[in-house]
Coordinates of C-alpha atoms and ligand atoms in Angstrom, one line a residue:
X1 CA 5.1 24.1 20.1
X2 CA 1.7 23.9 19.8
X3 CA -1.0 22.8 21.8
X4 CA -3.9 20.4 20.8
X5 CA -6.9 21.8 22.5
X6 CA -10.1 20.1 21.0
X7 CA -9.8 17.2 18.5
X8 CA -13.2 15.9 16.8
X9 CA -12.6 12.6 15.2
X10 CA -10.1 13.5 12.5
X11 CA -10.0 16.9 13.0
X12 CA -7.6 18.9 15.2
X13 CA -7.6 22.2 16.4
X14 CA -4.7 23.8 18.1
X15 CA -3.0 26.9 19.6
X16 CA 1.1 28.2 19.2
X17 CA 2.4 26.3 16.3
X18 CA 4.9 28.4 14.9
X19 CA 5.4 29.7 11.6
X20 CA 2.0 27.5 10.0
X21 CA 1.4 27.8 6.8
X22 CA -1.5 26.0 4.7
X23 CA -1.4 22.8 4.0
X24 CA 2.2 22.2 5.8
X25 CA 2.4 18.5 7.4
X26 CA 1.8 18.5 11.3
X27 CA 3.1 15.4 13.9
X28 CA 0.2 15.6 16.5
X29 CA 0.7 14.2 19.9
X30 CA 3.3 11.7 21.4
X31 CA 2.8 9.3 18.8
X32 CA 3.5 11.7 16.3
X33 CA 0.7 11.2 14.0
X34 CA 0.9 12.8 10.5
X35 CA -2.0 15.6 9.6
X36 CA -2.0 18.4 7.2
X37 CA -2.8 21.7 8.1
X38 CA -6.0 23.0 6.3
X39 CA -7.2 25.8 7.8
X40 CA -5.6 28.8 9.3
X41 CA -7.1 31.3 11.9
X42 CA -5.8 34.3 14.0
X43 CA -4.8 32.2 16.4
X44 CA -6.0 28.6 15.9
X45 CA -4.9 26.1 13.1
X46 CA -7.1 23.1 12.4
X47 CA -5.6 20.1 11.3
X48 CA -6.4 17.0 9.8
X49 CA -5.2 14.0 10.7
X50 CA -4.2 10.8 8.1
X51 CA -4.7 8.6 10.8
X52 CA -7.0 7.7 13.6
X53 CA -6.9 10.0 16.8
X54 CA -8.1 7.7 19.3
X55 CA -6.2 8.1 22.2
X56 CA -4.5 11.8 21.6
X57 CA -5.2 14.2 24.5
X58 CA -6.5 17.8 24.4
X59 CA -3.1 19.3 25.6
X60 CA -0.5 17.2 23.8
X61 CA 1.6 18.7 21.9
X62 CA 2.0 19.2 18.2
X63 CA 4.7 20.5 15.6
X64 CA 4.9 21.3 11.9
X65 CA 7.2 20.3 10.1
X66 CA 6.9 23.3 7.7
X67 CA 6.6 21.4 4.8
X68 CA 3.5 20.6 2.3
X69 CA 2.2 16.8 2.5
X70 CA 5.5 15.5 -0.9
X71 CA 6.4 12.5 -2.3
X72 CA 9.5 11.1 -2.1
X73 CA 10.6 10.7 -6.2
X74 CA 13.6 8.3 -6.7
X75 CA 14.6 4.4 -7.5
X76 CA 12.9 2.2 -6.1
X77 CA 9.0 3.0 -6.0
X78 CA 8.3 0.6 -9.3
X79 CA 7.5 -2.5 -7.9
X80 CA 6.1 -0.8 -3.9
X81 CA 3.0 -0.8 -2.6
X82 CA 2.1 2.5 -1.0
X83 CA -0.2 4.0 1.3
X84 CA -2.3 7.5 0.7
X85 CA 0.6 9.4 2.6
X86 CA 3.4 6.8 0.3
X87 CA 4.4 4.6 3.8
X88 CA 5.9 1.4 2.1
X89 CA 3.2 -1.0 3.0
X90 CA 5.0 -4.0 1.8
X91 CA 7.8 -3.4 4.1
X92 CA 5.5 -2.1 7.1
X93 CA 3.6 -5.3 6.3
X94 CA 6.4 -7.1 6.9
X95 CA 7.3 -5.5 10.1
X96 CA 4.1 -5.2 12.5
X97 CA 1.3 -7.2 10.3
X98 CA -1.6 -6.1 8.1
X99 CA -3.2 -3.4 10.7
X100 CA -1.0 -0.6 10.7
X101 CA -0.4 1.3 13.8
X102 CA -1.1 4.8 13.9
X103 CA 2.0 7.4 14.3
X104 CA 4.2 4.3 12.1
X105 CA 6.1 6.3 9.9
X106 CA 8.3 4.7 7.1
X107 CA 10.3 6.0 4.9
X108 CA 9.4 5.9 1.3
X109 CA 11.8 5.3 -0.2
X110 CA 15.1 2.6 0.8
X111 CA 17.5 4.0 1.8
X112 CA 20.0 1.4 2.1
X113 CA 20.2 -0.3 -1.5
X114 CA 22.4 0.1 -3.9
X115 CA 21.6 1.5 -7.6
X116 CA 24.1 1.5 -10.8
X117 CA 24.1 4.8 -11.8
X118 CA 25.6 5.1 -15.5
X119 CA 26.2 8.7 -16.8
X120 CA 24.7 10.0 -19.8
X121 CA 26.2 13.2 -19.1
X122 CA 30.0 14.6 -18.7
X123 CA 32.0 16.9 -16.9
X124 CA 31.3 20.4 -18.0
X125 CA 28.5 19.8 -19.6
X126 CA 25.5 22.6 -19.1
X127 CA 22.0 20.7 -17.8
X128 CA 18.8 22.7 -16.8
X129 CA 16.4 21.4 -15.0
X130 CA 15.0 18.4 -16.1
X131 CA 17.5 17.3 -18.0
X132 CA 18.4 13.8 -18.0
X133 CA 22.7 13.5 -16.6
X134 CA 22.1 9.4 -16.5
X135 CA 19.6 6.1 -15.3
X136 CA 19.8 3.5 -13.5
X137 CA 18.4 -0.2 -14.2
X138 CA 15.0 0.1 -11.9
X139 CA 13.6 -3.0 -12.9
X140 CA 13.7 -5.6 -15.5
X141 CA 12.0 -3.5 -18.2
X142 CA 12.6 0.7 -16.9
X143 CA 15.5 2.5 -16.6
X144 CA 14.7 5.3 -14.3
X145 CA 16.0 8.3 -15.9
X146 CA 18.2 10.9 -13.4
X147 CA 16.8 14.0 -13.8
X148 CA 17.8 17.5 -12.7
X149 CA 16.0 18.4 -9.9
X150 CA 13.3 21.5 -10.3
X151 CA 15.3 24.6 -9.8
X152 CA 18.8 23.4 -10.5
X153 CA 20.9 24.8 -13.4
X154 CA 24.7 25.0 -14.2
X155 CA 27.8 23.2 -15.7
X156 CA 28.3 20.3 -14.4
X157 CA 31.7 20.2 -12.1
X158 CA 31.8 16.1 -11.5
X159 CA 29.5 13.3 -12.5
X160 CA 30.3 9.5 -10.8
X161 CA 29.3 6.6 -12.1
X162 CA 28.9 3.2 -10.1
X163 CA 26.9 2.0 -7.1
X164 CA 25.1 5.0 -5.0
X165 CA 21.9 4.9 -2.5
X166 CA 19.4 7.6 -3.2
X167 CA 20.5 9.8 -0.7
X168 CA 24.3 9.4 -1.5
X169 CA 25.7 12.5 -4.2
X170 CA 26.1 11.1 -8.0
X171 CA 26.8 14.9 -9.6
X172 CA 27.9 17.9 -8.6
X173 CA 26.6 20.9 -10.7
X174 CA 28.3 24.6 -10.3
X175 CA 25.4 27.2 -10.5
X176 CA 26.6 30.3 -12.1
X177 CA 27.6 33.0 -8.9
X178 CA 26.0 30.3 -6.4
X179 CA 27.6 28.0 -4.6
X180 CA 28.1 23.8 -5.8
X181 CA 24.8 22.2 -5.6
X182 CA 25.4 18.3 -5.3
X183 CA 22.8 15.6 -7.0
X184 CA 21.1 12.6 -5.4
X185 CA 18.9 10.5 -6.7
X186 CA 16.3 11.3 -4.6
X187 CA 14.2 14.1 -4.6
X188 CA 10.6 15.3 -3.4
X189 CA 7.7 17.2 -4.5
X190 CA 4.6 18.9 -2.8
X191 CA 1.8 16.3 -4.3
X192 CA -0.1 19.0 -4.4
X193 CA 1.7 21.4 -7.4
X194 CA 1.9 20.2 -10.8
X195 CA 4.5 19.2 -11.8
X196 CA 6.6 21.9 -14.8
X197 CA 6.7 20.6 -18.1
X198 CA 7.5 22.9 -21.0
X199 CA 4.2 22.5 -23.0
X200 CA 1.1 20.6 -23.7
X201 CA 0.6 18.6 -27.0
X202 CA -2.3 17.5 -28.1
X203 CA -3.3 13.2 -28.3
X204 CA -2.5 11.8 -31.2
X205 CA -1.6 8.1 -30.2
X206 CA -4.0 5.7 -28.6
X207 CA -3.7 3.8 -25.6
X208 CA -4.4 0.2 -26.8
X209 CA -6.2 -1.6 -23.6
X210 CA -6.6 -4.9 -25.1
X211 CA -10.5 -4.1 -24.7
X212 CA -12.2 -4.5 -27.7
X213 CA -15.1 -2.3 -27.1
X214 CA -12.7 0.3 -25.9
X215 CA -9.8 0.2 -28.5
X216 CA -12.5 -0.2 -31.5
X217 CA -15.3 1.9 -30.7
X218 CA -14.9 4.2 -27.8
X219 CA -10.7 4.6 -27.6
X220 CA -8.7 6.3 -24.9
X221 CA -5.9 8.6 -25.8
X222 CA -2.3 8.0 -24.4
X223 CA -2.7 11.9 -22.4
X224 CA -5.8 11.2 -22.4
X225 CA -8.9 11.8 -19.1
X226 CA -11.6 8.7 -19.0
X227 CA -14.8 8.6 -17.0
X228 CA -15.9 5.0 -15.8
X229 CA -18.9 5.8 -13.8
X230 CA -21.4 3.2 -13.0
X231 CA -23.5 1.6 -9.8
X232 CA -22.0 -1.2 -8.0
X233 CA -21.0 -4.8 -9.5
X234 CA -21.4 -2.6 -13.0
X235 CA -17.7 -3.9 -13.6
X236 CA -15.4 -0.5 -12.9
X237 CA -12.6 -2.4 -11.1
X238 CA -12.7 -4.9 -13.8
X239 CA -12.1 -2.2 -16.0
X240 CA -9.5 -0.6 -14.1
X241 CA -7.7 -4.0 -13.9
X242 CA -7.9 -4.8 -17.3
X243 CA -6.4 -1.9 -18.1
X244 CA -4.4 -2.1 -15.8
X245 CA -2.9 -5.7 -16.8
X246 CA -3.0 -4.6 -20.4
X247 CA -2.1 -1.3 -21.4
X248 CA 0.4 -0.3 -23.6
X249 CA 1.4 2.4 -21.2
X250 CA 5.2 2.3 -19.4
X251 CA 4.5 2.5 -15.9
X252 CA 0.7 2.0 -14.5
X253 CA 0.1 3.5 -11.5
X254 CA -3.1 2.6 -9.7
X255 CA -5.0 4.0 -6.9
X256 CA -6.9 1.7 -5.0
X257 CA -9.0 4.3 -2.8
X258 CA -11.9 1.6 -2.8
X259 CA -14.0 0.9 0.4
X260 CA -14.1 -3.0 0.0
X261 CA -10.5 -4.4 1.7
X262 CA -10.3 -7.5 -0.3
X263 CA -10.3 -5.4 -3.8
X264 CA -6.6 -4.3 -3.1
X265 CA -5.6 -7.4 -1.7
X266 CA -6.9 -8.9 -5.2
X267 CA -4.5 -6.9 -6.6
X268 CA -1.7 -7.5 -4.4
X269 CA -2.0 -10.9 -5.2
X270 CA -3.1 -11.1 -8.7
X271 CA -0.3 -8.1 -10.2
X272 CA 2.6 -9.7 -9.1
X273 CA 1.6 -13.4 -10.6
X274 CA 0.6 -11.5 -14.3
X275 CA 2.7 -11.3 -17.1
X276 CA 3.0 -8.4 -19.4
X277 CA 1.9 -9.8 -23.2
X278 CA 5.0 -7.6 -24.9
X279 CA 7.4 -8.3 -22.8
X280 CA 6.6 -11.4 -20.7
X281 CA 7.6 -10.2 -17.8
X282 CA 6.2 -9.4 -13.8
X283 CA 3.5 -6.4 -14.4
X284 CA 4.6 -5.2 -11.4
X285 CA 7.6 -4.3 -13.2
X286 CA 6.4 -1.3 -14.6
X287 CA 3.8 -1.2 -11.9
X288 CA 3.0 1.7 -8.5
X289 CA 0.4 0.7 -6.1
X290 CA -1.1 2.8 -3.6
X291 CA -3.7 1.5 -1.5
X292 CA -5.8 3.1 1.5
X293 CA -5.4 1.2 4.4
X294 CA -8.5 0.4 6.2
X295 CA -8.0 2.1 9.7
X296 CA -6.7 5.2 8.2
X297 CA -9.3 7.6 8.6
X298 CA -11.9 8.8 5.0
X299 CA -9.8 11.4 4.9
X300 CA -6.6 10.1 4.0
X301 CA -8.3 8.5 1.2
X302 CA -7.9 12.4 -0.1
X303 CA -4.6 12.2 -0.3
X304 CA -3.6 9.1 -2.6
X305 CA -5.0 10.8 -5.5
X306 CA -2.5 13.2 -5.2
X307 CA 0.6 11.1 -4.9
X308 CA -0.5 9.0 -7.2
X309 CA -0.4 11.3 -9.6
X310 CA 2.3 13.1 -8.6
X311 CA 4.4 9.8 -9.0
X312 CA 2.5 9.4 -12.9
X313 CA 4.2 12.9 -13.6
X314 CA 7.5 12.2 -12.2
X315 CA 7.7 8.8 -14.4
X316 CA 6.2 11.0 -17.5
X317 CA 9.2 13.5 -17.3
X318 CA 11.5 10.9 -18.2
X319 CA 10.1 10.7 -21.4
X320 CA 7.2 7.1 -20.4
X321 CA 4.1 7.0 -21.0
X322 CA 2.1 6.6 -17.9
X323 CA -1.6 5.3 -16.9
X324 CA -2.9 6.4 -13.5
X325 CA -5.7 4.2 -12.7
X326 CA -8.1 5.6 -9.9
X327 CA -10.9 3.2 -8.6
X328 CA -12.8 5.0 -7.2
X329 CA -12.9 9.2 -7.1
X330 CA -16.4 9.1 -5.5
X331 CA -14.3 7.8 -2.6
X332 CA -12.1 10.8 -2.4
X333 CA -15.0 13.4 -3.2
X334 CA -16.7 11.9 -0.2
X335 CA -13.5 12.5 1.8
X336 CA -14.0 16.3 0.8
X337 CA -17.2 16.4 1.7
X338 CA -16.5 15.1 4.9
X339 CA -13.5 17.3 5.3
X340 CA -15.7 20.2 4.0
X341 CA -18.9 19.5 6.5
X342 CA -16.1 19.5 9.9
X343 CA -15.3 22.6 8.7
X344 CA -18.9 23.8 8.7
X345 CA -18.1 25.5 5.3
X346 CA -21.2 26.2 3.1
X347 CA -22.6 22.9 1.2
X348 CA -22.7 22.9 -2.5
X349 CA -24.8 20.1 -4.2
X350 CA -26.1 17.3 -2.3
X351 CA -23.5 19.0 0.6
X352 CA -20.2 18.1 -1.7
X353 CA -18.3 21.2 -1.4
X354 CA -18.9 24.0 -3.9
X355 CA -15.3 23.8 -4.6
X356 CA -15.6 20.0 -5.6
X357 CA -16.0 20.7 -9.4
X358 CA -12.6 22.6 -9.6
X359 CA -11.2 20.3 -7.8
X360 CA -11.9 17.6 -10.0
X361 CA -11.1 19.3 -13.1
X362 CA -7.3 20.6 -11.8
X363 CA -6.9 16.4 -10.7
X364 CA -7.8 15.7 -14.6
X365 CA -5.9 19.0 -15.8
X366 CA -2.3 16.5 -14.6
X367 CA -3.0 14.5 -17.7
X368 CA -1.7 15.3 -20.6
X369 CA 0.8 14.9 -23.8
X370 CA 3.9 17.3 -22.9
X371 CA 7.3 18.0 -23.7
X372 CA 9.4 17.7 -20.7
X373 CA 11.7 20.2 -18.8
X374 CA 14.3 18.1 -20.4
X375 CA 12.8 18.4 -24.2
X376 CA 11.3 14.4 -23.7
X377 CA 7.7 13.9 -25.1
X378 CA 6.1 12.1 -22.5
X379 CA 2.1 11.2 -21.3
X380 CA -0.4 10.7 -18.5
X381 CA -3.4 9.0 -18.8
X382 CA -6.1 9.6 -16.0
X383 CA -8.8 6.6 -15.9
X384 CA -11.0 7.6 -13.2
X385 CA -14.0 5.2 -11.7
X386 CA -17.1 6.7 -10.2
X387 CA -19.6 4.8 -8.0
X388 CA -22.6 7.1 -8.0
X389 CA -25.4 5.8 -5.7
X390 CA -27.7 4.2 -7.1
X391 CA -25.8 4.1 -10.5
X392 CA -27.7 7.9 -11.2
X393 CA -25.1 9.8 -12.8
X394 CA -26.8 12.7 -12.2
X395 CA -25.3 13.1 -8.9
X396 CA -22.6 16.4 -8.7
X397 CA -19.1 13.6 -8.6
X398 CA -20.1 12.3 -11.9
X399 CA -21.4 15.4 -13.7
X400 CA -18.2 17.1 -12.5
X401 CA -15.8 14.0 -13.5
X402 CA -17.8 14.1 -17.3
X403 CA -17.2 17.6 -17.6
X404 CA -13.6 17.5 -16.8
X405 CA -12.7 13.8 -19.1
X406 CA -13.0 13.3 -22.9
X407 CA -14.3 9.6 -22.3
X408 CA -17.2 8.5 -20.9
X409 CA -17.6 4.5 -20.6
X410 CA -21.0 4.2 -19.6
X411 CA -21.6 0.8 -17.6
X412 CA -24.9 -0.1 -17.5
X413 CA -26.6 -2.1 -14.8
X414 CA -29.2 -3.6 -17.3
X415 CA -26.2 -5.5 -19.0
X416 CA -24.4 -6.1 -16.7
X417 CA -27.2 -8.1 -15.1
X418 CA -27.6 -10.4 -18.5
X419 CA -24.0 -10.6 -18.2
X420 CA -22.6 -8.9 -20.6
X421 CA -19.4 -8.0 -19.8
X422 CA -17.9 -5.3 -19.7
X423 CA -21.2 -3.6 -19.6
X424 CA -20.2 -0.2 -21.1
X425 CA -23.0 1.1 -23.3
X426 CA -22.5 1.3 -27.2
X427 CA -25.1 4.0 -27.7
X428 CA -24.4 6.4 -24.9
X429 CA -20.7 6.3 -24.3
X430 CA -18.4 8.6 -26.5
X431 CA -14.4 9.4 -26.8
X432 CA -13.8 12.5 -28.0
X433 CA -10.3 11.3 -29.1
X434 CA -11.6 9.3 -32.2
X435 CA -10.9 12.1 -34.8
X436 CA -7.4 12.8 -33.1
X437 CA -6.5 9.2 -33.4
X438 CA -7.7 8.4 -37.0
X439 CA -4.0 9.4 -38.7
X440 CA -2.6 7.1 -36.1
X441 CA -4.9 4.5 -37.5
X442 CA -4.4 5.4 -40.9
X443 CA -0.7 5.3 -40.4
X444 CA -0.6 1.8 -38.4
X445 CA -3.5 -0.8 -39.2
X446 CA -5.4 -1.8 -42.5
X447 CA -7.0 1.0 -44.5
X448 CA -10.4 -0.2 -44.2
X449 CA -10.3 0.1 -39.9
X450 CA -12.1 3.2 -39.5
X451 CA -14.7 2.2 -42.3
X452 CA -15.6 -1.1 -40.5
X453 CA -15.5 0.9 -37.0
X454 CA -18.0 3.7 -38.7
X455 CA -20.3 0.0 -40.0
X456 CA -20.6 -1.8 -36.6
X457 CA -21.2 1.7 -34.8
X458 CA -24.1 2.3 -37.5
X459 CA -25.2 -1.7 -37.4
X460 CA -25.5 -1.3 -33.5
X461 CA -27.9 1.9 -33.7
X462 CA -30.2 0.5 -36.4
X463 CA -30.4 -2.9 -34.5
X464 CA -31.6 -0.8 -31.4
X465 CA -34.1 1.1 -33.2
X466 CA -35.1 -1.8 -35.7
X467 CA -35.2 -3.8 -31.6
X468 CA -37.9 -1.2 -30.2
X469 CA -39.9 -1.6 -33.6
X470 CA -39.7 -5.6 -33.4
X471 CA -41.8 -5.1 -29.8
X472 CA -44.5 -3.3 -31.6
X473 CA -44.8 -5.1 -35.0
X474 CA -43.5 -8.2 -33.9
X475 CA -39.9 -9.7 -35.5
X476 CA -41.5 -11.6 -38.9
X477 CA -43.0 -8.4 -40.1
X478 CA -39.6 -7.1 -40.3
X479 CA -37.9 -6.3 -43.8
X480 CA -35.4 -8.6 -44.8
X481 CA -32.3 -6.1 -44.5
X482 CA -34.2 -5.5 -40.9
X483 CA -33.5 -9.2 -39.9
X484 CA -30.4 -9.4 -41.3
X485 CA -29.1 -6.0 -39.0
X486 CA -30.4 -7.7 -36.0
X487 CA -28.4 -10.7 -37.0
X488 CA -25.2 -8.9 -37.7
X489 CA -25.9 -6.7 -34.5
X490 CA -26.3 -9.7 -32.0
X491 CA -23.3 -10.4 -33.5
X492 CA -21.4 -7.7 -32.8
X493 CA -22.6 -7.8 -29.5
X494 CA -21.8 -11.3 -28.6
X495 CA -18.6 -11.9 -30.6
X496 CA -17.1 -8.9 -30.4
X497 CA -18.0 -6.5 -27.8
X498 CA -18.3 -8.7 -25.2
X499 CA -15.4 -9.8 -23.4
X500 CA -14.3 -12.6 -20.9
X501 CA -11.7 -10.8 -18.5
X502 CA -11.4 -14.4 -16.9
X503 CA -10.2 -16.3 -20.1
X504 CA -6.9 -16.7 -20.6
X505 CA -7.1 -15.8 -24.1
X506 CA -9.8 -13.2 -24.7
X507 CA -8.6 -11.3 -21.6
X508 CA -6.6 -9.0 -23.7
X509 CA -7.0 -8.7 -27.8
X510 CA -4.4 -7.1 -29.7
X511 CA -5.4 -4.3 -32.2
X512 CA -4.3 -6.8 -34.9
X513 CA -6.9 -9.8 -33.5
X514 CA -9.9 -6.7 -32.8
X515 CA -9.3 -5.7 -36.7
X516 CA -9.6 -9.4 -37.3
X517 CA -13.2 -10.1 -35.9
X518 CA -14.3 -7.1 -37.2
X519 CA -13.3 -7.5 -40.4
X520 CA -15.4 -11.0 -40.8
X521 CA -18.4 -9.9 -39.1
X522 CA -18.7 -7.4 -41.9
X523 CA -17.6 -8.8 -44.5
X524 CA -20.4 -11.6 -43.4
X525 CA -22.9 -9.0 -43.3
X526 CA -21.9 -7.3 -46.8
X527 CA -22.0 -10.5 -48.3
X528 CA -25.5 -11.5 -46.9
X529 CA -26.7 -7.6 -48.0
X530 CA -25.6 -8.4 -51.3
X531 CA -27.7 -11.9 -51.7
X532 CA -30.9 -10.1 -49.9
X533 CA -30.9 -7.4 -52.4
X534 CA -31.2 -10.0 -55.3
X535 CA -34.1 -11.3 -53.6
X536 CA -32.9 -13.9 -51.2
X537 CA -35.0 -14.6 -47.6
X538 CA -32.6 -14.4 -44.8
X539 CA -33.3 -18.0 -43.7
X540 CA -32.5 -19.4 -47.3
X541 CA -28.9 -18.3 -46.6
X542 CA -26.2 -21.3 -44.9
X543 CA -24.1 -19.5 -42.6
X544 CA -23.8 -21.2 -40.0
X545 CA -19.9 -22.0 -40.1
X546 CA -19.1 -18.6 -40.9
X547 CA -20.9 -17.7 -38.0
X548 CA -19.7 -20.5 -35.8
X549 CA -16.0 -19.8 -36.8
X550 CA -16.1 -16.0 -36.2
X551 CA -18.0 -16.7 -32.8
X552 CA -15.1 -19.1 -31.7
X553 CA -12.6 -16.4 -33.1
X554 CA -12.1 -14.4 -29.6
X555 CA -11.0 -17.7 -28.2
X556 CA -8.4 -18.5 -30.3
X557 CA -4.5 -17.6 -29.3
X558 CA -3.0 -14.1 -30.9
X559 CA -0.5 -16.7 -32.4
X560 CA -3.1 -18.9 -34.7
X561 CA -5.5 -15.8 -35.4
X562 CA -4.4 -14.8 -38.7
X563 CA -4.4 -18.1 -39.7
X564 CA -7.6 -18.2 -38.5
X565 CA -8.7 -15.6 -40.2
X566 CA -7.7 -16.6 -43.5
X567 CA -9.9 -19.8 -43.4
X568 CA -12.7 -17.8 -41.9
X569 CA -12.7 -15.4 -45.3
X570 CA -12.8 -18.5 -47.3
X571 CA -15.9 -20.1 -45.4
X572 CA -17.5 -16.7 -45.5
X573 CA -16.6 -16.4 -49.7
X574 CA -18.8 -19.6 -50.3
X575 CA -22.0 -17.9 -48.1
X576 CA -24.4 -18.0 -50.9
X577 CA -23.0 -20.1 -53.6
X578 CA -25.7 -23.3 -53.1
X579 CA -28.4 -20.8 -53.5
Ligands
ADP1 P1 -17.8 -2.7 -9.6 O1 -16.5 -2.3 -9.2 O2 -18.3 -2.0 -10.9 O3 -18.6 -2.4 -8.4 P2 -16.5 -5.3 -10.0 O4 -16.0 -4.8 -11.0 O5 -16.0 -5.6 -9.0 O6 -17.7 -3.9 -10.5 O7 -17.6 -6.1 -11.2 C1 -18.6 -7.3 -10.7 C2 -18.7 -8.3 -11.2 O8 -18.7 -8.4 -12.4 C3 -17.2 -8.9 -11.3 O9 -16.8 -9.9 -10.0 C4 -17.4 -10.5 -12.3 O10 -18.3 -11.3 -12.0 C5 -17.9 -9.3 -13.2 N1 -17.6 -8.7 -14.3 C6 -17.4 -7.5 -14.4 N2 -16.7 -7.4 -16.0 C7 -16.0 -8.7 -16.3 C8 -15.3 -9.3 -17.3 N3 -15.1 -8.2 -18.4 N4 -15.6 -10.7 -18.1 C9 -16.6 -11.1 -17.0 N5 -16.9 -10.7 -16.1 C10 -17.2 -9.4 -15.1

């Protein structure tokens, strides 16, 4: 048994720990606080505690669990709220109230609950790791597939049917030349290691978020990676919440490592009440929440990212599309910096460790569309918010994140200040997925979707240039067509790009509705271009009715949008008839 000989905040040095290995978990002191071995010397080990070490004394015992930090995977994850090391916060809150005592250990998955296991394989079938052998109904919308755990394969000797807890045996597999293996519904996986897959595939389907500026202009792919850097108050959390609520992923894993406790409590109180627009069921029926508690040391935040991504990969392996939302990854990077500083490592840029970029890249590499070990297609999308100090994205965390991700939603403090939300800047943002998704758009959306999108982008760019010109020469000096571009640009910004997350209708906008709003804007624009090219002045064009109808369109319910669209197109067709 090891002995503690030095304590410096969350870092503990100890000697005499048997069989100490890098990244294994240890139990510290009488209270059994959890920690992770982060450095090994000849005689001593250095441990990072996941909890407050106040009260721990030199000389107290320390023992290795001989296991790395691992996530418990099995039915019961959906609808749960865990902390960064997967302790079920909802259950702990019930028992102990909001302040968790350090040393509180709680098992992640309910051991008593019985699940109705329905086998999809039979005796004699040959199975390999990752193959589905049955499922349980985990929530009203998710069938939790039970997969052969990693490392197992062989012939099914026995497979059961009926009510079982996660630790009961549901099948026995005979491995050639080896003894029989009992299969249970629970498995463990070390969180710092990506789960195995057969193959990575290119992303080809959009992750539809219901947010117009994202879906139409800067789309995210299922299996893709996106970064949302932005200064405090620019709307990162709201964007992450909107995607968690409305995106068409099957499963959402939300990792909240925000510094503001109330942000997480907002998620905890609002999510259970929200309904999924596709199923009409509570969003918690497809969501796993991971939150850092206020009394865990900063470095415990480091683990939450990995716990989250491991749970997300586990559902991906069942063939689901999973979206992981992390808010904010800067807190995670700060944790790395703090640990590195305490270890007295050579600092890199701005005090971050030199391996910061590598760690960030490795995290985002766990995203992707994959062929799973069980030959299913699953996807894991990762969307990370970054909070650069002062909003300056030249700092190392933003830069490393931008290198590792393929979508950049550039949050703009000027837009946020002028209450343009989401404050995603249409000139500096980009999505490298757009060309990969165009085939999907061609197959699934009206033929002119791509054309309309490109026209909107080009009008917005022209508008920005013309606005610069206006500063120099004044509006009256503009040509009639430039005046029109100023008008349409404003219309695109206000009636299409701006979207109110707190409006019951506007918070979610289907692709059909996105198309219809953008179509009417471009239809009207082209009509006006036609009139101007015949010599009409812009102030002679009476477009008030059409303008008003377009402005109101985002507040029209999904069920009424088709009718409203037809009437708006009629109004546009009459523009210019009086000239
Ligand atoms: P950050 O996480 O970047 O600090 P928040 O996401 O908390 O910023 O957003 C700050 C505020 O901006 C919100 O409380 C809200 O008032 C406003 N806001 C952000 N996005 C939207 C939106 N889409 N619709 C309406 N208001 C928004």
